[in-house]
mmCIF file of C-alpha atoms in Angstrom:
data_model
loop_
_atom_site.group_PDB
_atom_site.id
_atom_site.type_symbol
_atom_site.label_atom_id
_atom_site.label_comp_id
_atom_site.label_asym_id
_atom_site.label_seq_id
_atom_site.Cartn_x
_atom_site.Cartn_y
_atom_site.Cartn_z
ATOM 1 C CA MET A 6 106.018 114.237 83.775
ATOM 2 C CA LEU A 7 105.475 113.507 87.439
ATOM 3 C CA ARG A 8 102.442 115.164 89.009
ATOM 4 C CA VAL A 9 102.776 115.756 92.744
ATOM 5 C CA GLY A 10 100.127 117.152 95.058
ATOM 6 C CA LEU A 11 101.412 119.227 97.969
ATOM 7 C CA THR A 12 99.229 120.216 100.894
ATOM 8 C CA GLY A 13 99.284 120.888 104.621
ATOM 9 C CA GLY A 14 97.327 122.706 107.270
ATOM 10 C CA ILE A 15 97.671 126.437 107.758
ATOM 11 C CA GLY A 16 100.918 127.199 109.575
ATOM 12 C CA SER A 17 102.454 123.804 108.809
ATOM 13 C CA GLY A 18 105.176 125.241 106.593
ATOM 14 C CA LYS A 19 103.853 124.093 103.224
ATOM 15 C CA SER A 20 105.179 127.238 101.548
ATOM 16 C CA ALA A 21 108.691 126.505 102.810
ATOM 17 C CA VAL A 22 108.513 123.025 101.244
ATOM 18 C CA SER A 23 107.189 124.504 98.002
ATOM 19 C CA SER A 24 110.026 127.020 97.896
ATOM 20 C CA ARG A 25 112.640 124.347 98.474
ATOM 21 C CA LEU A 26 111.184 122.127 95.744
ATOM 22 C CA ALA A 27 111.221 125.093 93.362
ATOM 23 C CA ALA A 28 114.892 125.723 94.177
ATOM 24 C CA LEU A 29 115.637 122.068 93.389
ATOM 25 C CA GLY A 30 113.979 122.370 89.970
ATOM 26 C CA ALA A 31 110.312 121.518 90.431
ATOM 27 C CA VAL A 32 107.643 123.365 88.456
ATOM 28 C CA ILE A 33 105.348 124.834 91.115
ATOM 29 C CA ILE A 34 101.686 125.504 90.376
ATOM 30 C CA ASP A 35 100.190 127.500 93.238
ATOM 31 C CA ALA A 36 96.431 127.012 93.494
ATOM 32 C CA ASP A 37 95.971 130.089 95.696
ATOM 33 C CA ARG A 38 97.806 132.272 93.197
ATOM 34 C CA ILE A 39 95.691 130.936 90.339
ATOM 35 C CA ALA A 40 92.518 131.469 92.369
ATOM 36 C CA ARG A 41 93.467 135.128 92.746
ATOM 37 C CA GLU A 42 94.479 135.416 89.100
ATOM 38 C CA VAL A 43 91.139 134.194 87.700
ATOM 39 C CA VAL A 44 89.226 136.876 89.650
ATOM 40 C CA ALA A 45 91.697 139.726 89.145
ATOM 41 C CA PRO A 46 90.392 143.148 88.045
ATOM 42 C CA GLY A 47 89.305 143.010 84.411
ATOM 43 C CA SER A 48 88.923 139.220 84.371
ATOM 44 C CA GLU A 49 85.859 137.354 83.168
ATOM 45 C CA GLY A 50 85.765 135.580 86.519
ATOM 46 C CA LEU A 51 85.394 138.811 88.462
ATOM 47 C CA ALA A 52 82.756 140.097 86.036
ATOM 48 C CA GLU A 53 80.684 136.944 86.572
ATOM 49 C CA ILE A 54 81.035 137.189 90.356
ATOM 50 C CA VAL A 55 79.770 140.770 90.261
ATOM 51 C CA ALA A 56 76.888 139.756 87.994
ATOM 52 C CA THR A 57 75.983 137.014 90.455
ATOM 53 C CA PHE A 58 76.535 138.746 93.817
ATOM 54 C CA SER A 59 76.361 142.487 92.889
ATOM 55 C CA ASP A 60 79.067 145.113 93.138
ATOM 56 C CA ARG A 61 78.926 144.897 96.924
ATOM 57 C CA VAL A 62 81.795 142.398 96.595
ATOM 58 C CA LEU A 63 84.125 145.053 95.113
ATOM 59 C CA ASP A 64 86.416 147.329 97.076
ATOM 60 C CA ALA A 65 86.913 151.034 96.350
ATOM 61 C CA GLY A 66 89.529 150.245 93.711
ATOM 62 C CA GLY A 67 87.334 147.784 91.810
ATOM 63 C CA ALA A 68 89.128 144.661 93.019
ATOM 64 C CA LEU A 69 87.441 141.735 94.703
ATOM 65 C CA ASP A 70 86.721 142.377 98.378
ATOM 66 C CA ARG A 71 87.272 138.867 99.698
ATOM 67 C CA ALA A 72 85.931 139.658 103.142
ATOM 68 C CA ALA A 73 82.694 141.013 101.676
ATOM 69 C CA LEU A 74 82.317 138.007 99.389
ATOM 70 C CA GLY A 75 83.067 135.656 102.264
ATOM 71 C CA ALA A 76 80.348 137.267 104.354
ATOM 72 C CA LEU A 77 77.827 136.602 101.573
ATOM 73 C CA VAL A 78 78.674 132.944 101.054
ATOM 74 C CA PHE A 79 79.594 131.931 104.593
ATOM 75 C CA GLY A 80 76.886 129.640 105.901
ATOM 76 C CA ASP A 81 74.937 129.809 102.623
ATOM 77 C CA GLU A 82 75.451 126.510 100.793
ATOM 78 C CA ALA A 83 73.678 127.627 97.630
ATOM 79 C CA ALA A 84 75.727 130.825 97.421
ATOM 80 C CA ARG A 85 78.964 128.929 97.978
ATOM 81 C CA ARG A 86 78.116 126.523 95.178
ATOM 82 C CA ARG A 87 77.366 129.418 92.804
ATOM 83 C CA LEU A 88 80.739 130.901 93.624
ATOM 84 C CA GLU A 89 82.527 127.576 93.100
ATOM 85 C CA ALA A 90 80.770 127.141 89.745
ATOM 86 C CA ILE A 91 82.401 130.403 88.672
ATOM 87 C CA THR A 92 85.895 129.920 90.065
ATOM 88 C CA HIS A 93 86.621 126.186 90.028
ATOM 89 C CA PRO A 94 86.369 125.616 86.236
ATOM 90 C CA ARG A 95 88.639 128.599 85.640
ATOM 91 C CA VAL A 96 91.183 127.376 88.182
ATOM 92 C CA ARG A 97 91.159 123.898 86.615
ATOM 93 C CA ALA A 98 91.555 125.313 83.108
ATOM 94 C CA ARG A 99 94.461 127.571 84.100
ATOM 95 C CA THR A 100 96.122 124.728 85.991
ATOM 96 C CA ALA A 101 95.839 122.503 82.909
ATOM 97 C CA GLU A 102 97.458 125.229 80.796
ATOM 98 C CA LEU A 103 100.411 125.481 83.173
ATOM 99 C CA VAL A 104 100.846 121.702 83.345
ATOM 100 C CA ALA A 105 100.764 121.475 79.536
ATOM 101 C CA ALA A 106 103.443 124.167 79.320
ATOM 102 C CA ALA A 107 105.830 122.291 81.650
ATOM 103 C CA PRO A 108 108.721 120.301 80.128
ATOM 104 C CA PRO A 109 107.978 116.609 79.491
ATOM 105 C CA ASP A 110 110.525 115.552 82.130
ATOM 106 C CA ALA A 111 109.291 117.973 84.788
ATOM 107 C CA VAL A 112 108.321 117.267 88.360
ATOM 108 C CA VAL A 113 105.152 119.357 88.559
ATOM 109 C CA VAL A 114 104.086 120.194 92.104
ATOM 110 C CA ASN A 115 100.545 121.427 92.632
ATOM 111 C CA ASP A 116 100.478 123.446 95.863
ATOM 112 C CA VAL A 117 96.817 123.015 96.892
ATOM 113 C CA PRO A 118 95.764 124.000 100.432
ATOM 114 C CA LEU A 119 92.429 122.147 100.200
ATOM 115 C CA LEU A 120 93.673 119.152 98.215
ATOM 116 C CA VAL A 121 92.255 116.679 100.748
ATOM 117 C CA GLU A 122 89.010 118.549 101.309
ATOM 118 C CA VAL A 123 88.079 118.585 97.619
ATOM 119 C CA GLY A 124 89.179 114.981 96.932
ATOM 120 C CA LEU A 125 92.026 115.613 94.489
ATOM 121 C CA ALA A 126 94.504 113.049 95.880
ATOM 122 C CA PRO A 127 93.830 110.290 93.280
ATOM 123 C CA THR A 128 94.679 112.649 90.413
ATOM 124 C CA TYR A 129 98.391 112.813 91.379
ATOM 125 C CA HIS A 130 101.215 110.309 91.181
ATOM 126 C CA LEU A 131 102.171 111.202 94.743
ATOM 127 C CA VAL A 132 100.714 113.306 97.545
ATOM 128 C CA LEU A 133 103.012 115.149 99.963
ATOM 129 C CA VAL A 134 101.559 116.366 103.239
ATOM 130 C CA VAL A 135 103.455 118.803 105.450
ATOM 131 C CA GLN A 136 102.598 118.377 109.116
ATOM 132 C CA ALA A 137 103.465 120.114 112.347
ATOM 133 C CA ALA A 138 102.052 120.084 115.863
ATOM 134 C CA VAL A 139 99.146 122.452 116.481
ATOM 135 C CA SER A 140 101.219 124.320 119.066
ATOM 136 C CA THR A 141 103.945 124.906 116.458
ATOM 137 C CA ARG A 142 101.399 126.105 113.907
ATOM 138 C CA LEU A 143 99.774 128.522 116.373
ATOM 139 C CA GLU A 144 103.174 129.974 117.218
ATOM 140 C CA ARG A 145 104.018 130.465 113.522
ATOM 141 C CA LEU A 146 100.682 132.080 112.701
ATOM 142 C CA ALA A 147 101.153 134.577 115.528
ATOM 143 C CA ARG A 148 104.789 135.285 114.662
ATOM 144 C CA ASP A 149 104.614 135.359 110.842
ATOM 145 C CA ARG A 150 101.080 136.631 110.199
ATOM 146 C CA GLY A 151 100.249 138.531 113.345
ATOM 147 C CA MET A 152 97.183 136.337 113.837
ATOM 148 C CA ASP A 153 95.612 136.238 117.280
ATOM 149 C CA ARG A 154 95.153 132.836 118.889
ATOM 150 C CA ALA A 155 91.358 132.676 118.522
ATOM 151 C CA GLU A 156 91.522 133.415 114.788
ATOM 152 C CA ALA A 157 94.378 130.949 114.281
ATOM 153 C CA GLU A 158 92.457 128.216 116.079
ATOM 154 C CA ARG A 159 89.371 128.963 113.979
ATOM 155 C CA ARG A 160 91.382 128.702 110.754
ATOM 156 C CA ILE A 161 92.943 125.405 111.813
ATOM 157 C CA ALA A 162 89.565 123.952 112.839
ATOM 158 C CA ALA A 163 88.014 124.912 109.476
ATOM 159 C CA GLN A 164 90.444 122.652 107.564
ATOM 160 C CA ALA A 165 90.737 118.867 107.389
ATOM 161 C CA ASP A 166 92.176 117.424 110.572
ATOM 162 C CA ASP A 167 95.588 115.763 110.754
ATOM 163 C CA ALA A 168 94.186 112.223 110.579
ATOM 164 C CA ARG A 169 92.338 112.943 107.342
ATOM 165 C CA ARG A 170 95.389 114.521 105.728
ATOM 166 C CA GLN A 171 97.623 111.685 106.867
ATOM 167 C CA ALA A 172 95.257 109.153 105.284
ATOM 168 C CA ALA A 173 95.751 110.900 101.929
ATOM 169 C CA ALA A 174 99.533 111.223 102.278
ATOM 170 C CA ASP A 175 101.988 109.066 100.387
ATOM 171 C CA VAL A 176 104.734 111.086 102.068
ATOM 172 C CA LEU A 177 104.504 112.904 105.403
ATOM 173 C CA ILE A 178 107.014 115.720 105.808
ATOM 174 C CA ASP A 179 107.485 116.631 109.453
ATOM 175 C CA ASN A 180 108.119 120.314 110.037
ATOM 176 C CA ASP A 181 108.425 120.680 113.794
ATOM 177 C CA GLY A 182 112.186 121.112 113.577
ATOM 178 C CA THR A 183 114.487 123.707 112.057
ATOM 179 C CA LEU A 184 114.447 125.022 108.505
ATOM 180 C CA ALA A 185 117.706 123.137 107.907
ATOM 181 C CA ASP A 186 116.017 119.913 109.001
ATOM 182 C CA LEU A 187 113.142 120.586 106.606
ATOM 183 C CA HIS A 188 115.448 121.311 103.687
ATOM 184 C CA ALA A 189 117.411 118.121 104.333
ATOM 185 C CA ALA A 190 114.205 116.042 104.306
ATOM 186 C CA VAL A 191 112.977 117.671 101.080
ATOM 187 C CA ASP A 192 116.364 117.264 99.399
ATOM 188 C CA THR A 193 116.425 113.552 100.222
ATOM 189 C CA LEU A 194 112.892 113.130 98.933
ATOM 190 C CA TRP A 195 113.771 114.944 95.706
ATOM 191 C CA HIS A 196 116.891 112.973 94.877
ATOM 192 C CA GLU A 197 115.903 109.525 96.145
ATOM 193 C CA ARG A 198 112.235 109.397 95.178
ATOM 194 C CA LEU A 199 110.861 112.209 93.025
ATOM 195 C CA LEU A 200 113.557 112.303 90.351
ATOM 196 C CA PRO A 201 113.708 108.488 89.931
ATOM 197 C CA TYR A 202 109.906 108.331 89.974
ATOM 198 C CA GLU A 203 109.661 110.915 87.191
ATOM 199 C CA ARG A 204 112.171 109.023 85.070
ATOM 200 C CA ASN A 205 110.367 105.737 85.635
ATOM 201 C CA VAL A 206 106.994 107.246 84.653
ATOM 202 C CA ARG A 207 108.487 108.776 81.517
ATOM 203 C CA GLU A 208 110.215 105.528 80.525
ATOM 204 C CA HIS A 209 107.324 103.260 81.622
ATOM 205 C CA HIS A 210 109.660 101.400 83.956
ATOM 206 C CA ALA A 211 108.319 99.449 86.941
ATOM 207 C CA VAL A 212 110.252 98.935 90.162
ATOM 208 C CA ARG A 213 110.731 95.245 91.024
ATOM 209 C CA PRO A 214 112.433 94.040 94.217
ATOM 210 C CA GLU A 215 114.922 91.342 93.258
ATOM 211 C CA ARG A 216 115.266 89.675 96.663
ATOM 212 C CA VAL A 217 112.672 88.411 99.104
ATOM 213 C CA VAL A 218 112.828 90.221 102.431
ATOM 214 C CA LEU A 219 109.962 89.506 104.797
ATOM 215 C CA THR A 220 108.870 92.397 106.981
ATOM 216 C CA GLU A 221 106.654 92.325 110.021
ATOM 217 C CA PRO A 222 102.980 93.222 109.476
ATOM 218 C CA ASP A 223 102.547 96.917 108.745
ATOM 219 C CA PRO A 224 99.227 98.306 110.007
ATOM 220 C CA THR A 225 99.353 100.978 107.291
ATOM 221 C CA TRP A 226 99.298 98.484 104.391
ATOM 222 C CA PRO A 227 95.477 98.684 104.047
ATOM 223 C CA GLN A 228 95.636 102.492 104.038
ATOM 224 C CA GLN A 229 98.408 102.449 101.455
ATOM 225 C CA TYR A 230 96.310 100.094 99.336
ATOM 226 C CA ALA A 231 93.317 102.436 99.583
ATOM 227 C CA ARG A 232 95.345 105.336 98.165
ATOM 228 C CA LEU A 233 96.727 103.194 95.356
ATOM 229 C CA ALA A 234 93.291 101.767 94.533
ATOM 230 C CA ALA A 235 91.804 105.256 94.268
ATOM 231 C CA ARG A 236 94.584 106.218 91.854
ATOM 232 C CA ILE A 237 94.034 103.077 89.788
ATOM 233 C CA ARG A 238 90.264 103.649 89.600
ATOM 234 C CA HIS A 239 90.843 107.236 88.500
ATOM 235 C CA ALA A 240 93.239 106.102 85.771
ATOM 236 C CA ALA A 241 90.992 103.266 84.597
ATOM 237 C CA GLY A 242 87.843 105.394 84.488
ATOM 238 C CA GLY A 243 84.367 104.318 85.515
ATOM 239 C CA ASP A 244 84.141 102.276 88.678
ATOM 240 C CA PRO A 245 86.110 99.053 88.114
ATOM 241 C CA ARG A 246 86.467 96.454 90.824
ATOM 242 C CA VAL A 247 89.808 96.779 92.602
ATOM 243 C CA ASP A 248 90.846 94.419 95.406
ATOM 244 C CA HIS A 249 93.693 94.213 97.873
ATOM 245 C CA ILE A 250 95.108 90.676 97.558
ATOM 246 C CA GLY A 251 98.207 88.783 98.617
ATOM 247 C CA SER A 252 99.901 88.661 101.994
ATOM 248 C CA THR A 253 99.712 92.395 102.755
ATOM 249 C CA ALA A 254 95.910 92.019 102.591
ATOM 250 C CA VAL A 255 95.938 89.463 105.431
ATOM 251 C CA PRO A 256 96.109 91.130 108.875
ATOM 252 C CA GLY A 257 98.944 89.920 111.049
ATOM 253 C CA LEU A 258 100.871 88.164 108.274
ATOM 254 C CA ALA A 259 104.516 89.021 107.628
ATOM 255 C CA ALA A 260 105.146 89.678 103.953
ATOM 256 C CA LYS A 261 107.360 91.211 101.333
ATOM 257 C CA ASP A 262 106.756 94.949 101.454
ATOM 258 C CA VAL A 263 104.986 94.873 98.088
ATOM 259 C CA ILE A 264 101.287 95.728 97.756
ATOM 260 C CA ASP A 265 99.455 93.234 95.529
ATOM 261 C CA ILE A 266 96.327 94.612 93.863
ATOM 262 C CA GLN A 267 93.847 92.969 91.516
ATOM 263 C CA LEU A 268 92.078 95.032 88.862
ATOM 264 C CA THR A 269 89.097 93.243 87.353
ATOM 265 C CA VAL A 270 88.789 93.567 83.566
ATOM 266 C CA PRO A 271 86.112 92.228 81.204
ATOM 267 C CA SER A 272 88.728 90.638 78.919
ATOM 268 C CA LEU A 273 92.466 90.512 78.317
ATOM 269 C CA ALA A 274 91.849 92.437 75.091
ATOM 270 C CA GLU A 275 90.534 95.250 77.271
ATOM 271 C CA ALA A 276 93.669 95.000 79.413
ATOM 272 C CA ASP A 277 95.834 95.283 76.276
ATOM 273 C CA GLY A 278 94.005 98.353 74.936
ATOM 274 C CA PRO A 279 94.133 102.016 75.992
ATOM 275 C CA LEU A 280 93.752 100.941 79.629
ATOM 276 C CA ALA A 281 97.391 99.793 79.654
ATOM 277 C CA ASP A 282 98.564 103.250 78.582
ATOM 278 C CA ARG A 283 96.341 105.031 81.094
ATOM 279 C CA LEU A 284 97.710 102.899 83.914
ATOM 280 C CA ALA A 285 101.289 103.519 82.757
ATOM 281 C CA ASP A 286 100.723 107.276 82.655
ATOM 282 C CA ALA A 287 99.328 107.081 86.188
ATOM 283 C CA GLY A 288 102.510 105.393 87.406
ATOM 284 C CA PHE A 289 101.611 101.722 86.925
ATOM 285 C CA PRO A 290 103.464 100.555 83.778
ATOM 286 C CA ARG A 291 103.034 97.067 82.376
ATOM 287 C CA LEU A 292 105.808 94.591 83.048
ATOM 288 C CA PRO A 293 107.300 93.160 79.844
ATOM 289 C CA GLY A 294 106.756 89.543 78.840
ATOM 290 C CA ASP A 295 103.934 87.066 79.275
ATOM 291 C CA TRP A 296 102.424 86.499 82.698
ATOM 292 C CA TRP A 297 100.193 83.806 84.085
ATOM 293 C CA ASP A 298 99.221 82.018 87.300
ATOM 294 C CA ASN A 299 99.838 78.318 87.776
ATOM 295 C CA PRO A 300 96.493 76.500 87.665
ATOM 296 C CA ARG A 301 94.987 74.849 90.742
ATOM 297 C CA PRO A 302 94.811 71.923 90.751
ATOM 298 C CA PRO A 303 97.853 71.390 88.516
ATOM 299 C CA GLY A 304 97.489 69.977 85.056
ATOM 300 C CA SER A 305 95.087 72.342 83.343
ATOM 301 C CA ARG A 306 95.978 75.272 81.102
ATOM 302 C CA ARG A 307 97.816 78.143 82.751
ATOM 303 C CA TRP A 308 95.755 81.126 83.853
ATOM 304 C CA GLU A 309 96.752 84.141 81.769
ATOM 305 C CA LYS A 310 96.810 87.637 83.196
ATOM 306 C CA ARG A 311 98.489 90.981 82.660
ATOM 307 C CA LEU A 312 100.918 92.288 85.247
ATOM 308 C CA HIS A 313 101.758 95.913 85.936
ATOM 309 C CA GLY A 314 104.086 97.373 88.546
ATOM 310 C CA SER A 315 104.731 100.701 90.194
ATOM 311 C CA ALA A 316 107.068 103.374 88.879
ATOM 312 C CA ASP A 317 107.430 104.732 92.422
ATOM 313 C CA PRO A 318 110.747 103.609 93.946
ATOM 314 C CA GLY A 319 109.284 104.226 97.378
ATOM 315 C CA ARG A 320 106.254 101.930 97.002
ATOM 316 C CA PRO A 321 106.614 98.660 95.052
ATOM 317 C CA VAL A 322 103.309 97.324 93.736
ATOM 318 C CA TYR A 323 102.176 94.357 91.659
ATOM 319 C CA LEU A 324 98.960 95.142 89.826
ATOM 320 C CA HIS A 325 97.343 91.969 88.470
ATOM 321 C CA LEU A 326 94.785 92.445 85.686
ATOM 322 C CA ARG A 327 92.549 89.380 85.626
ATOM 323 C CA VAL A 328 89.304 88.682 83.826
ATOM 324 C CA ALA A 329 86.149 88.795 85.948
ATOM 325 C CA ASP A 330 85.055 85.349 87.183
ATOM 326 C CA SER A 331 88.119 83.641 85.681
ATOM 327 C CA PRO A 332 89.817 80.885 87.742
ATOM 328 C CA GLY A 333 92.848 83.037 88.585
ATOM 329 C CA TRP A 334 90.642 85.973 89.597
ATOM 330 C CA ARG A 335 88.559 83.763 91.888
ATOM 331 C CA TYR A 336 91.616 82.015 93.341
ATOM 332 C CA ALA A 337 93.301 85.266 94.399
ATOM 333 C CA LEU A 338 90.205 86.332 96.350
ATOM 334 C CA LEU A 339 89.591 82.874 97.827
ATOM 335 C CA MET A 340 93.157 82.485 99.143
ATOM 336 C CA ARG A 341 93.047 85.917 100.746
ATOM 337 C CA ASP A 342 89.721 85.342 102.447
ATOM 338 C CA HIS A 343 90.564 81.840 103.646
ATOM 339 C CA LEU A 344 93.824 82.999 105.209
ATOM 340 C CA ARG A 345 91.999 85.883 106.852
ATOM 341 C CA ALA A 346 89.496 83.448 108.329
ATOM 342 C CA ASP A 347 91.837 80.609 109.410
ATOM 343 C CA PRO A 348 94.584 81.518 111.912
ATOM 344 C CA GLY A 349 96.030 78.001 111.744
ATOM 345 C CA GLN A 350 96.633 78.244 108.007
ATOM 346 C CA ARG A 351 98.022 81.754 108.405
ATOM 347 C CA ALA A 352 100.581 80.400 110.851
ATOM 348 C CA ALA A 353 101.432 77.476 108.568
ATOM 349 C CA TYR A 354 101.846 79.778 105.575
ATOM 350 C CA LEU A 355 104.052 82.138 107.552
ATOM 351 C CA GLN A 356 106.341 79.242 108.503
ATOM 352 C CA VAL A 357 106.646 78.230 104.848
ATOM 353 C CA LYS A 358 107.391 81.820 103.844
ATOM 354 C CA ARG A 359 110.111 82.218 106.457
ATOM 355 C CA GLU A 360 111.823 78.968 105.490
ATOM 356 C CA LEU A 361 111.758 79.740 101.776
ATOM 357 C CA ALA A 362 112.860 83.354 102.200
ATOM 358 C CA ALA A 363 115.921 82.066 104.053
ATOM 359 C CA SER A 364 116.759 79.349 101.524
ATOM 360 C CA ALA A 365 115.637 80.983 98.244
ATOM 361 C CA PRO A 366 115.803 84.761 98.625
ATOM 362 C CA ASP A 367 115.432 85.612 94.934
ATOM 363 C CA SER A 368 111.864 86.403 93.938
ATOM 364 C CA ALA A 369 111.442 83.924 91.071
ATOM 365 C CA THR A 370 112.645 80.864 93.015
ATOM 366 C CA TYR A 371 110.724 81.882 96.116
ATOM 367 C CA GLY A 372 107.458 82.036 94.173
ATOM 368 C CA THR A 373 108.019 78.666 92.489
ATOM 369 C CA LEU A 374 108.873 76.839 95.720
ATOM 370 C CA LYS A 375 105.612 77.963 97.329
ATOM 371 C CA ASP A 376 103.558 76.104 94.692
ATOM 372 C CA PRO A 377 103.280 72.730 96.489
ATOM 373 C CA TRP A 378 101.932 74.379 99.637
ATOM 374 C CA PHE A 379 99.401 76.350 97.603
ATOM 375 C CA ASP A 380 98.261 73.210 95.775
ATOM 376 C CA GLU A 381 97.254 71.768 99.152
ATOM 377 C CA GLU A 382 95.905 75.098 100.436
ATOM 378 C CA HIS A 383 93.674 75.356 97.383
ATOM 379 C CA LEU A 384 91.875 72.138 98.400
ATOM 380 C CA ARG A 385 91.441 73.351 101.979
ATOM 381 C CA ALA A 386 90.186 76.728 100.803
ATOM 382 C CA GLU A 387 87.663 75.193 98.406
ATOM 383 C CA GLU A 388 86.342 73.001 101.215
ATOM 384 C CA TRP A 389 86.038 76.082 103.442
ATOM 385 C CA ALA A 390 84.227 77.958 100.662
ATOM 386 C CA ALA A 391 81.719 75.149 100.264
ATOM 387 C CA GLN A 392 81.096 74.981 104.011
ATOM 388 C CA THR A 393 80.660 78.712 104.493
ATOM 389 C CA GLY A 394 78.932 79.626 101.227
ATOM 390 C CA TRP A 395 81.798 81.979 100.342
ATOM 391 C CA ARG A 396 81.439 83.980 97.145
ATOM 392 C CA PRO A 397 84.045 86.309 95.582
#
C-alpha cells in the first residue's frame, strides 16, 4: 500500500483535502480522532492520565477536560513528556492497527497536524502539505470556528512555520483559491501520481525516463535530495552513509531531472539481502538486471553495484548501492566534488551534455557517449585530489 502523510497549518484547509481524498477512495487515518479515542471515557489511556495528573483533569461528566490538562502541562516540559509517554504509544499502536486493516492496494493517508513538528516525514512514501496565506487562514478561523484574531494568531504561531513545512513537503497543495480549485488539484494528484505510485510500490516497479531532457538548475534539488535521503535512511535502518551525487548535486549545472543518490553498503551481499526488500517497500525498488560502472581508467574489471529507482512517477531517482571505499564509490564522490570546485570543468561538462542530449536523446546511448570525456576528467580529478588532499 501507499502511505501518505498529510499535514498543514491550522486554517489551511487540510480537512477539505482529507475529505476529497476520502471521496476519491483513500483510506483516511485521522491522528486527532485517534488521539481523542485513546483517552475516551473508560479507556486505559484516560485512567493512566488521571493516575498521573489527578482527577482535576476530568470534567463533570467524567471525560477528559482538555483545557484543564493543558493548563497543567503548558510550560512544564516534564509534565508534557509524561503525558506524551501515555498517549503517543497508544496513538501509534491504534494507527498501526488501522493501517494493517487497510486493503493491500490502498492509498492510506495519515492526517497528522503535527507531522513536521514530531519528525514523521521520513516514515511515509509521500508527504502532502496544504498551504494558504496567513491572511486567508485568519479569515477562515474567524468565519468557521468563531476564533478571535489574537487566539488565531497564537495558534498559528505555535505550529511549525511555512518554511519548515515546505521543506518537508513532496507536494504542496495551494488552498488560497476556491473549493473547486482545491478539488481539481487533489483530483489531478490522485489520478496522475498517487494511484500510479501505489501500483508501482505494490509491483516493485521503478520509474525510468527513456529520453534525455536537460533542465535548467533547480535550486530545490538539494532539498528534494534531503527528503529522499531521510526516507532511505529510515528504510535502511541504523545510520548509513547517503550522498547526493551526479549532476543535480552540482550547483548551477543543468541536468536530467533525476536525483542520483549513493547508499554506502558494507558488501554487495548486504545489498542483495533484506535491505533490498526494505528499500522496495519504501518506494525504491531494485532495477532488474546486472549493473556496473565502467572502470577508470579503462581496462580493469568493471565496478559492480546495485541500482534501485523510484516508484514515484513524480520524482525519478537512481539509487546506487556501492560498497564503502570501492573504486566506483570513491569515483562518484570525487567527480561530484571536483565539478563543484572547478567552474571551468563544469562549463566543459555542460557543453558535452548539451551536445549529446541533442544528438543521442535516449538514456543508454547518452550515458555511453559521455565515457571518453569522463576518462579524461578522471585524470584531472585525481590530480586535483592529490593537490588539495581531498578525501571522500
